Amino acid sequence: MSNSIMRWEKLLSKKRQGRNKREDSDTVGRSVFQRDYDRIVYFPAFRRLQDKAQVFPLAKSDFVRTRLTHSLEVSCVGRSLGTEVGAKLGNKLPAGVEPTDIGSIVAAACLAHDIGNPPFGHSGEAAIGEWFRFNENGQKIIKDWDLGSKADFERFEGNAQGFRILTKLQNPHNPGLQLTCATLATFTKYPRESCIEGEIFAGDCWEKYGFFQAEKPIFEDVANEVGLLRKSEKYSVWSRHPLAYLMEAADDICYRVNDLEDGFRLGYIKFEEAQNLLLSLLQSSKDSKKLDQISHCHDKIGYLRAKAINALIGQTVDLFIKEEGRILRGELNDSLIKYIQSAANLKIISNISKDKIFKAREVLDIEIPGFRVFAGLLKAFLLAVNNVEEYREDAKTKSKLILALVPEQFLGEKNTPDREPYLRTLKITDYISGMTDSFAVSLYKKIMGISLPTS
């Protein structure tokens, strides 16, 4: 809290989390930040996003976006935002840092932004949190914990799970992907811990939390390395990294515009309505003239989607440069997308999507049973791991059999459950939240006896 302004020379730190030395350096044609991007691409948790829903869980259409395609699209928009901002910052950037480096940082953070999402998206987050908050078994597990540890589970957050995945779960003996501190800070959309009782921080930046109690020391090291501003003397609450605003904007742009296109392709939004909504984001009459030359309605919507995203990128870049001073002082508490020129029209699109797409029968028919899937998996695995930890060799046979399904990395050394209840619970939640939509449903059916393997 002693600093008053963030500085680009610290914000763009190339130091890798988990390493004490700063031996990393750029190679010809490939910067350290580009290597961050490549590490995420080859990460198993990233590949699993191919079977995690963006809007439509277990969708039968091959056009509909998954979390994987959504993340790739967001990273493309993020790269454009970062590179254009870097070009406009010009000589404000530290020596040796190019506009393309800014683009690479934002692209890498965007690529990983949904990596902590459990099966069934945001309804999956709600299902985990509500099981610990309202279910008798869940409440019993956490009843004697401190407020911070309880809040980690009662308000389970995919963003915090993502930070844990990137910094700890890969390569347990050499933890995490060891991304640069600049990329990790940009990834952290909500730079605060889960419980900040008695303190109020209004604005999008602190609407949710970005790291669990287990990873709080890691985030604080990252925050100090890049020079974020501490906002609380009592709790771990920080200003956002300036580039996190661009990561957030890329996600906001994509899910508003692209979800609208998905809704049209699946028949939830009529062509004329989708066309008019996208046209409302454009200022150029040339776009309308070009549209008349396209015959197929699907191609017209695809063209307008591309033009709309391009227009929104330009508006976001201009606003970021205009607000740079406030951002560096940690004074901008809301997302950029709320203040760009097309903000009102984007809000209309968002409201229509909520009514006609997110509440579509196809979505609800999967999301509602998803709560039962999570309740069944959490109960089965957590009761089993607690039973085995308490009774060891004398534990129930069923508990031992259930734990035999859990990979060693989600238990402890030699497949022995962790003695500490918080960590033991966190590791099982790691396992369940990391599942794909299809695997979660399949495993639930097997454990519940709904389906049995055939020979």
Coordinates of C-alpha atoms in Angstrom, one line a residue:
M1 CA 0.0 0.0 0.0
S2 CA 3.0 2.3 0.1
N3 CA 3.2 2.6 -3.7
S4 CA 0.9 5.0 -5.5
I5 CA 1.4 4.0 -9.1
M6 CA 2.2 0.8 -11.1
R7 CA 5.1 1.0 -13.5
W8 CA 5.5 -0.8 -16.8
E9 CA 9.1 -1.8 -16.2
K10 CA 7.9 -4.0 -13.2
L11 CA 4.5 -4.9 -14.6
L12 CA 6.2 -6.7 -17.6
S13 CA 8.4 -8.8 -15.4
K14 CA 9.9 -11.8 -17.3
K15 CA 10.7 -13.7 -14.0
R16 CA 9.1 -17.1 -14.0
Q17 CA 6.9 -18.1 -11.0
G18 CA 8.6 -20.9 -9.1
R19 CA 12.1 -20.0 -10.1
N20 CA 14.5 -18.0 -8.0
K21 CA 16.8 -17.0 -10.8
R22 CA 16.0 -14.7 -13.7
E23 CA 17.8 -16.8 -16.2
D24 CA 15.0 -16.8 -18.8
S25 CA 15.7 -14.7 -21.9
D26 CA 14.3 -14.2 -25.4
T27 CA 15.5 -16.4 -28.2
V28 CA 15.5 -15.5 -31.9
G29 CA 11.9 -15.3 -33.0
R30 CA 10.4 -16.5 -29.7
S31 CA 10.1 -14.3 -26.6
V32 CA 9.6 -15.6 -23.0
F33 CA 6.0 -14.5 -23.3
Q34 CA 5.4 -16.5 -26.5
R35 CA 6.8 -19.5 -24.6
D36 CA 4.1 -18.9 -21.9
Y37 CA 1.5 -19.3 -24.7
D38 CA 3.1 -22.5 -26.0
R39 CA 3.3 -24.1 -22.6
I40 CA -0.4 -23.5 -22.1
V41 CA -1.3 -25.0 -25.6
Y42 CA 0.5 -28.2 -24.6
F43 CA -1.0 -28.4 -21.2
P44 CA -3.4 -31.4 -20.6
A45 CA -5.8 -29.2 -18.7
F46 CA -6.1 -27.0 -21.7
R47 CA -6.8 -29.9 -24.0
R48 CA -9.7 -31.0 -21.8
L49 CA -11.5 -27.8 -22.6
Q50 CA -12.5 -29.4 -25.8
D51 CA -15.2 -31.3 -23.9
K52 CA -16.3 -28.5 -21.6
A53 CA -19.3 -26.4 -22.6
Q54 CA -19.2 -22.7 -23.5
V55 CA -23.0 -22.3 -23.4
F56 CA -24.4 -25.6 -24.6
P57 CA -23.3 -28.6 -22.5
L58 CA -22.9 -31.9 -24.4
A59 CA -24.0 -30.2 -27.6
K60 CA -24.8 -32.4 -30.6
S61 CA -24.0 -29.6 -33.1
D62 CA -20.4 -29.5 -34.4
F63 CA -20.7 -25.8 -35.0
V64 CA -21.3 -24.8 -31.4
R65 CA -18.3 -23.4 -29.5
T66 CA -16.7 -25.4 -26.7
R67 CA -14.5 -23.8 -24.0
L68 CA -11.5 -24.8 -26.1
T69 CA -12.6 -23.0 -29.3
H70 CA -13.9 -20.1 -27.1
S71 CA -10.4 -19.8 -25.4
L72 CA -8.6 -19.8 -28.8
E73 CA -10.9 -17.1 -30.1
V74 CA -10.4 -15.0 -27.0
S75 CA -6.7 -15.4 -27.3
C76 CA -6.8 -14.0 -30.9
V77 CA -8.8 -11.0 -29.8
G78 CA -6.5 -10.6 -26.7
R79 CA -3.4 -10.6 -28.9
S80 CA -4.8 -7.8 -31.1
L81 CA -5.8 -5.8 -28.1
G82 CA -2.4 -6.1 -26.5
T83 CA -0.4 -5.5 -29.6
E84 CA -2.4 -2.4 -30.5
V85 CA -2.2 -1.0 -26.9
G86 CA 1.6 -1.7 -27.0
A87 CA 2.0 0.2 -30.2
K88 CA 0.1 3.2 -28.8
L89 CA 2.1 3.1 -25.5
G90 CA 5.2 3.5 -27.7
N91 CA 8.2 4.8 -25.7
K92 CA 6.5 4.2 -22.4
L93 CA 7.4 0.6 -22.8
P94 CA 10.6 -0.5 -21.1
A95 CA 13.7 -1.0 -23.3
G96 CA 13.7 -4.4 -25.0
V97 CA 9.9 -4.8 -24.8
E98 CA 8.0 -4.7 -28.1
P99 CA 4.2 -4.2 -28.8
T100 CA 4.1 -7.8 -29.8
D101 CA 5.3 -8.8 -26.3
I102 CA 2.2 -7.1 -24.8
G103 CA 0.1 -9.0 -27.3
S104 CA 1.8 -12.3 -26.3
I105 CA 1.1 -11.7 -22.6
V106 CA -2.5 -10.9 -23.1
A107 CA -2.9 -13.8 -25.6
A108 CA -1.4 -16.3 -23.1
A109 CA -3.6 -15.1 -20.3
C110 CA -6.7 -15.2 -22.5
L111 CA -5.8 -18.8 -23.6
A112 CA -5.8 -19.9 -20.0
H113 CA -8.7 -17.8 -18.7
D114 CA -11.2 -20.7 -18.5
I115 CA -8.7 -23.4 -17.6
G116 CA -10.1 -23.7 -14.1
N117 CA -13.8 -24.1 -15.2
P118 CA -15.4 -27.3 -13.9
P119 CA -17.8 -29.3 -16.0
F120 CA -21.0 -27.6 -17.1
G121 CA -19.4 -24.1 -16.8
H122 CA -20.8 -21.6 -14.4
S123 CA -23.6 -23.9 -13.2
G124 CA -20.8 -26.3 -12.3
E125 CA -19.2 -23.6 -10.1
A126 CA -22.6 -23.0 -8.4
A127 CA -23.1 -26.7 -7.9
I128 CA -19.8 -27.2 -6.1
G129 CA -20.3 -24.1 -3.9
E130 CA -23.9 -24.9 -3.0
W131 CA -23.0 -28.5 -2.0
F132 CA -20.6 -27.2 0.6
R133 CA -23.0 -24.4 1.6
F134 CA -26.2 -26.3 1.9
N135 CA -25.6 -30.0 1.8
E136 CA -25.5 -31.7 5.2
N137 CA -22.4 -33.7 4.2
G138 CA -20.6 -30.7 2.8
Q139 CA -21.4 -28.5 5.8
K140 CA -20.1 -31.3 8.1
I141 CA -16.7 -31.4 6.3
I142 CA -16.0 -27.6 6.6
K143 CA -17.8 -26.7 9.9
D144 CA -14.6 -26.3 12.0
W145 CA -12.5 -24.5 9.4
D146 CA -11.5 -20.8 9.4
L147 CA -13.6 -18.3 7.4
G148 CA -11.1 -18.1 4.5
S149 CA -10.9 -21.9 4.0
K150 CA -14.7 -22.2 4.2
A151 CA -15.2 -19.4 1.7
D152 CA -12.9 -21.2 -0.8
F153 CA -15.4 -24.0 -1.0
E154 CA -18.7 -22.3 -0.2
R155 CA -18.2 -19.8 -3.1
F156 CA -16.1 -22.1 -5.3
E157 CA -14.5 -20.1 -8.1
G158 CA -13.2 -21.3 -11.4
N159 CA -10.8 -18.4 -11.6
A160 CA -9.1 -19.5 -8.4
Q161 CA -9.0 -23.1 -9.6
G162 CA -7.3 -21.8 -12.8
F163 CA -4.6 -20.0 -10.8
R164 CA -4.0 -23.2 -8.8
I165 CA -3.8 -25.3 -11.9
L166 CA -1.3 -23.0 -13.6
T167 CA 0.9 -22.5 -10.5
K168 CA 0.8 -25.8 -8.7
L169 CA -1.0 -28.8 -10.2
Q170 CA 1.2 -29.4 -13.2
N171 CA 4.4 -31.2 -12.3
P172 CA 3.9 -31.5 -8.5
H173 CA 7.6 -32.0 -7.8
N174 CA 8.5 -28.9 -9.9
P175 CA 5.2 -27.0 -9.4
G176 CA 3.1 -25.4 -12.1
L177 CA 3.8 -24.3 -15.6
Q178 CA 6.2 -21.7 -14.3
L179 CA 4.7 -18.9 -16.4
T180 CA 6.1 -15.4 -16.2
C181 CA 4.8 -13.2 -13.4
A182 CA 3.5 -10.8 -16.0
T183 CA 1.3 -13.5 -17.6
L184 CA 0.1 -14.8 -14.2
A185 CA -0.8 -11.3 -13.0
T186 CA -2.6 -10.6 -16.3
F187 CA -4.5 -13.9 -15.9
T188 CA -5.8 -13.0 -12.4
K189 CA -9.0 -11.1 -13.2
Y190 CA -10.0 -10.9 -9.5
P191 CA -6.9 -10.1 -7.4
R192 CA -8.3 -10.9 -4.0
E193 CA -8.8 -13.8 -1.6
S194 CA -12.2 -15.4 -1.0
C195 CA -13.0 -13.9 2.4
I196 CA -12.6 -10.2 3.1
E197 CA -15.1 -9.9 6.0
G198 CA -16.0 -6.4 7.0
E199 CA -14.3 -4.7 4.0
I200 CA -16.0 -3.6 0.9
F201 CA -14.4 -3.2 -2.5
A202 CA -16.9 -2.1 -5.1
G203 CA -16.4 -2.8 -8.8
D204 CA -15.9 -5.6 -11.2
C205 CA -12.2 -6.1 -10.1
W206 CA -13.2 -7.6 -6.8
E207 CA -16.6 -9.1 -7.6
K208 CA -15.2 -12.6 -7.2
Y209 CA -11.9 -14.0 -5.9
G210 CA -8.9 -15.1 -7.9
F211 CA -6.9 -17.6 -5.6
F212 CA -7.5 -20.0 -2.8
Q213 CA -5.9 -19.8 0.6
A214 CA -3.5 -22.5 -0.5
E215 CA -2.1 -20.3 -3.3
K216 CA -2.3 -17.0 -1.5
P217 CA 1.5 -16.8 -0.9
I218 CA 2.1 -17.6 -4.5
F219 CA -0.1 -14.8 -5.7
E220 CA 1.4 -12.3 -3.2
D221 CA 4.9 -13.2 -4.6
V222 CA 3.6 -12.5 -8.1
A223 CA 1.9 -9.3 -7.1
N224 CA 5.0 -8.0 -5.4
E225 CA 7.2 -9.0 -8.4
V226 CA 5.1 -7.0 -10.9
G227 CA 4.4 -4.1 -8.5
L228 CA 0.6 -4.4 -8.0
L229 CA -0.9 -2.0 -5.4
R230 CA -2.1 -3.5 -2.2
K231 CA -5.6 -2.4 -1.3
S232 CA -6.0 -3.8 2.2
E233 CA -3.8 -4.1 5.3
K234 CA -5.7 -7.0 6.7
Y235 CA -6.5 -9.1 3.6
S236 CA -4.8 -10.1 0.4
V237 CA -6.6 -7.6 -2.0
W238 CA -4.7 -6.0 -4.8
S239 CA -5.2 -3.7 -7.8
R240 CA -5.6 -5.4 -11.1
H241 CA -2.6 -5.7 -13.5
P242 CA -3.4 -3.2 -16.3
L243 CA -3.3 -6.0 -18.9
A244 CA -5.9 -7.9 -17.0
Y245 CA -8.4 -5.3 -18.3
L246 CA -7.6 -6.3 -21.8
M247 CA -7.9 -10.0 -21.0
E248 CA -11.3 -9.4 -19.5
A249 CA -12.3 -7.2 -22.5
A250 CA -11.3 -10.0 -25.0
D251 CA -13.5 -12.5 -23.1
D252 CA -16.4 -10.0 -22.9
I253 CA -16.2 -9.2 -26.6
C254 CA -16.1 -12.9 -27.6
Y255 CA -18.8 -14.3 -25.5
R256 CA -21.2 -11.5 -26.3
V257 CA -20.7 -11.6 -30.0
N258 CA -19.9 -15.2 -30.6
D259 CA -22.6 -16.6 -28.3
L260 CA -25.0 -14.5 -30.3
E261 CA -23.8 -16.2 -33.5
D262 CA -24.2 -19.7 -31.8
G263 CA -27.7 -18.8 -30.8
F264 CA -28.6 -17.8 -34.3
R265 CA -27.0 -21.0 -35.8
L266 CA -29.1 -23.1 -33.4
G267 CA -32.3 -21.3 -34.1
Y268 CA -32.8 -19.5 -30.8
I269 CA -32.4 -16.0 -32.4
K270 CA -33.9 -15.1 -35.8
F271 CA -31.7 -13.9 -38.6
E272 CA -33.1 -10.4 -38.8
E273 CA -32.7 -9.9 -35.0
A274 CA -29.1 -11.2 -35.0
Q275 CA -28.2 -9.1 -38.0
N276 CA -29.6 -5.9 -36.5
L277 CA -27.9 -6.5 -33.2
L278 CA -24.5 -6.9 -34.9
L279 CA -25.1 -3.9 -37.2
S280 CA -25.7 -1.8 -34.1
L281 CA -22.1 -2.3 -33.1
L282 CA -20.8 -0.9 -36.4
Q283 CA -20.4 2.7 -37.4
S284 CA -19.3 2.3 -41.1
S285 CA -21.9 2.2 -43.9
K286 CA -19.3 0.3 -46.0
D287 CA -20.0 -2.8 -43.9
S288 CA -23.7 -2.6 -44.8
K289 CA -22.9 -2.3 -48.5
K290 CA -20.6 -5.3 -48.4
L291 CA -23.4 -7.3 -46.6
D292 CA -25.7 -6.9 -49.6
Q293 CA -23.1 -8.8 -51.7
I294 CA -23.3 -11.9 -49.4
S295 CA -26.1 -14.3 -50.3
H296 CA -26.3 -16.9 -47.5
C297 CA -27.6 -15.7 -44.1
H298 CA -25.0 -17.8 -42.2
D299 CA -22.2 -16.1 -44.1
K300 CA -23.8 -12.7 -43.4
I301 CA -23.8 -13.3 -39.7
G302 CA -20.2 -14.6 -39.8
Y303 CA -19.1 -11.4 -41.7
L304 CA -20.9 -9.1 -39.2
R305 CA -19.5 -11.0 -36.3
A306 CA -15.9 -10.4 -37.6
K307 CA -16.6 -6.7 -38.3
A308 CA -18.2 -6.2 -34.9
I309 CA -15.3 -7.8 -33.1
N310 CA -12.9 -5.6 -35.0
A311 CA -14.9 -2.4 -34.1
L312 CA -15.0 -3.4 -30.4
I313 CA -11.2 -4.0 -30.4
G314 CA -10.6 -0.5 -31.7
Q315 CA -13.0 1.1 -29.1
T316 CA -11.4 -0.9 -26.3
V317 CA -7.8 0.1 -27.2
D318 CA -8.8 3.8 -27.4
L319 CA -10.4 3.7 -24.0
F320 CA -7.4 1.9 -22.4
I321 CA -5.0 4.5 -23.6
K322 CA -7.4 7.3 -22.5
E323 CA -7.7 5.7 -19.0
E324 CA -4.0 4.5 -18.7
G325 CA -3.3 6.9 -15.8
R326 CA -6.3 5.8 -13.7
I327 CA -5.5 2.2 -14.5
L328 CA -1.8 2.5 -13.3
R329 CA -3.0 4.2 -10.1
G330 CA -5.4 1.3 -9.5
E331 CA -8.4 3.6 -9.7
L332 CA -10.4 1.9 -12.4
N333 CA -12.6 -0.6 -10.6
D334 CA -14.9 -1.7 -13.5
S335 CA -14.4 -3.5 -16.8
L336 CA -13.5 -1.4 -19.9
I337 CA -16.4 -2.8 -21.8
K338 CA -18.8 -0.8 -19.7
Y339 CA -17.5 2.5 -21.0
I340 CA -16.7 1.9 -24.7
Q341 CA -18.8 3.6 -27.3
S342 CA -20.9 0.4 -28.0
A343 CA -21.5 -0.4 -24.3
A344 CA -25.3 0.2 -24.4
N345 CA -25.7 -2.0 -27.5
L346 CA -23.6 -4.7 -26.0
K347 CA -25.8 -4.6 -22.9
I348 CA -28.8 -5.2 -25.1
I349 CA -27.1 -8.2 -26.8
S350 CA -26.2 -9.6 -23.3
N351 CA -29.8 -9.3 -22.1
I352 CA -31.2 -11.0 -25.2
S353 CA -28.6 -13.8 -24.9
K354 CA -29.6 -14.4 -21.3
D355 CA -33.3 -14.7 -22.2
K356 CA -33.1 -16.6 -25.5
I357 CA -29.9 -18.6 -25.3
F358 CA -28.8 -19.2 -21.7
K359 CA -32.3 -20.1 -20.7
A360 CA -32.9 -22.3 -23.7
R361 CA -34.5 -25.7 -23.0
E362 CA -31.4 -27.5 -24.4
V363 CA -29.2 -25.7 -21.9
L364 CA -31.4 -26.2 -18.9
D365 CA -32.1 -29.9 -19.6
I366 CA -28.3 -30.5 -19.0
E367 CA -27.4 -27.9 -16.4
I368 CA -30.2 -28.9 -13.9
P369 CA -29.2 -32.6 -13.8
G370 CA -25.6 -31.4 -13.6
F371 CA -26.2 -30.4 -10.0
R372 CA -27.1 -34.0 -9.2
V373 CA -23.9 -35.2 -10.9
F374 CA -21.8 -32.9 -8.8
A375 CA -23.6 -33.7 -5.6
G376 CA -23.1 -37.4 -6.3
L377 CA -19.4 -37.2 -7.1
L378 CA -18.6 -34.9 -4.2
K379 CA -20.4 -37.1 -1.7
A380 CA -18.9 -40.3 -3.0
F381 CA -15.3 -39.2 -3.2
L382 CA -15.1 -36.9 -0.1
L383 CA -16.8 -39.4 2.2
A384 CA -14.5 -42.1 0.8
V385 CA -11.3 -40.1 1.3
N386 CA -12.3 -39.0 4.8
N387 CA -13.2 -42.6 5.8
V388 CA -9.9 -43.9 4.5
E389 CA -7.9 -41.1 6.2
E390 CA -9.6 -41.8 9.5
Y391 CA -9.6 -45.6 9.6
R392 CA -6.7 -46.4 7.2
E393 CA -6.6 -50.2 6.8
D394 CA -9.9 -50.6 8.6
A395 CA -11.8 -48.3 6.3
K396 CA -14.8 -49.5 4.4
T397 CA -14.1 -51.6 1.4
K398 CA -16.3 -49.4 -0.8
S399 CA -14.3 -46.3 0.3
K400 CA -11.1 -48.0 -0.8
L401 CA -12.6 -49.1 -4.1
I402 CA -13.8 -45.5 -4.8
L403 CA -10.4 -44.0 -4.0
A404 CA -8.8 -46.5 -6.3
L405 CA -10.4 -44.5 -9.1
V406 CA -8.6 -41.3 -8.1
P407 CA -5.2 -40.6 -9.7
E408 CA -2.3 -40.4 -7.2
Q409 CA -1.8 -36.7 -7.8
F410 CA -5.2 -35.9 -6.2
L411 CA -4.5 -37.9 -3.0
G412 CA -1.1 -37.9 -1.3
E413 CA 2.2 -39.8 -1.3
K414 CA 1.7 -43.5 -2.0
N415 CA -2.0 -42.8 -2.6
T416 CA -2.5 -42.0 1.1
P417 CA -5.0 -39.2 1.8
D418 CA -3.6 -35.9 3.1
R419 CA -3.9 -35.5 6.9
E420 CA -4.9 -31.9 6.7
P421 CA -8.7 -31.7 6.0
Y422 CA -8.5 -28.5 3.9
L423 CA -5.9 -29.9 1.5
R424 CA -7.5 -33.3 1.4
T425 CA -10.8 -31.7 0.3
L426 CA -9.1 -29.3 -2.1
K427 CA -7.3 -32.2 -3.9
I428 CA -10.6 -34.1 -4.4
T429 CA -12.2 -30.9 -5.7
D430 CA -9.2 -30.6 -8.1
Y431 CA -10.1 -34.0 -9.5
I432 CA -13.8 -33.4 -9.9
S433 CA -13.6 -29.9 -11.3
G434 CA -10.9 -31.0 -13.8
M435 CA -13.2 -33.5 -15.4
T436 CA -14.7 -33.0 -18.8
D437 CA -18.5 -32.8 -19.1
S438 CA -18.7 -36.3 -20.7
F439 CA -16.4 -37.9 -18.2
A440 CA -18.2 -36.5 -15.2
V441 CA -21.5 -37.9 -16.4
S442 CA -20.0 -41.2 -17.2
L443 CA -18.2 -41.6 -13.9
Y444 CA -21.3 -40.5 -12.0
K445 CA -23.4 -43.2 -13.7
K446 CA -20.8 -45.9 -12.9
I447 CA -20.5 -44.9 -9.2
M448 CA -24.3 -44.7 -8.8
G449 CA -24.8 -48.0 -10.5
I450 CA -26.8 -46.4 -13.3
S451 CA -24.6 -48.0 -15.9
L452 CA -22.1 -50.9 -15.7
P453 CA -19.1 -51.6 -17.9
T454 CA -19.7 -54.4 -20.4
S455 CA -17.2 -57.1 -21.3

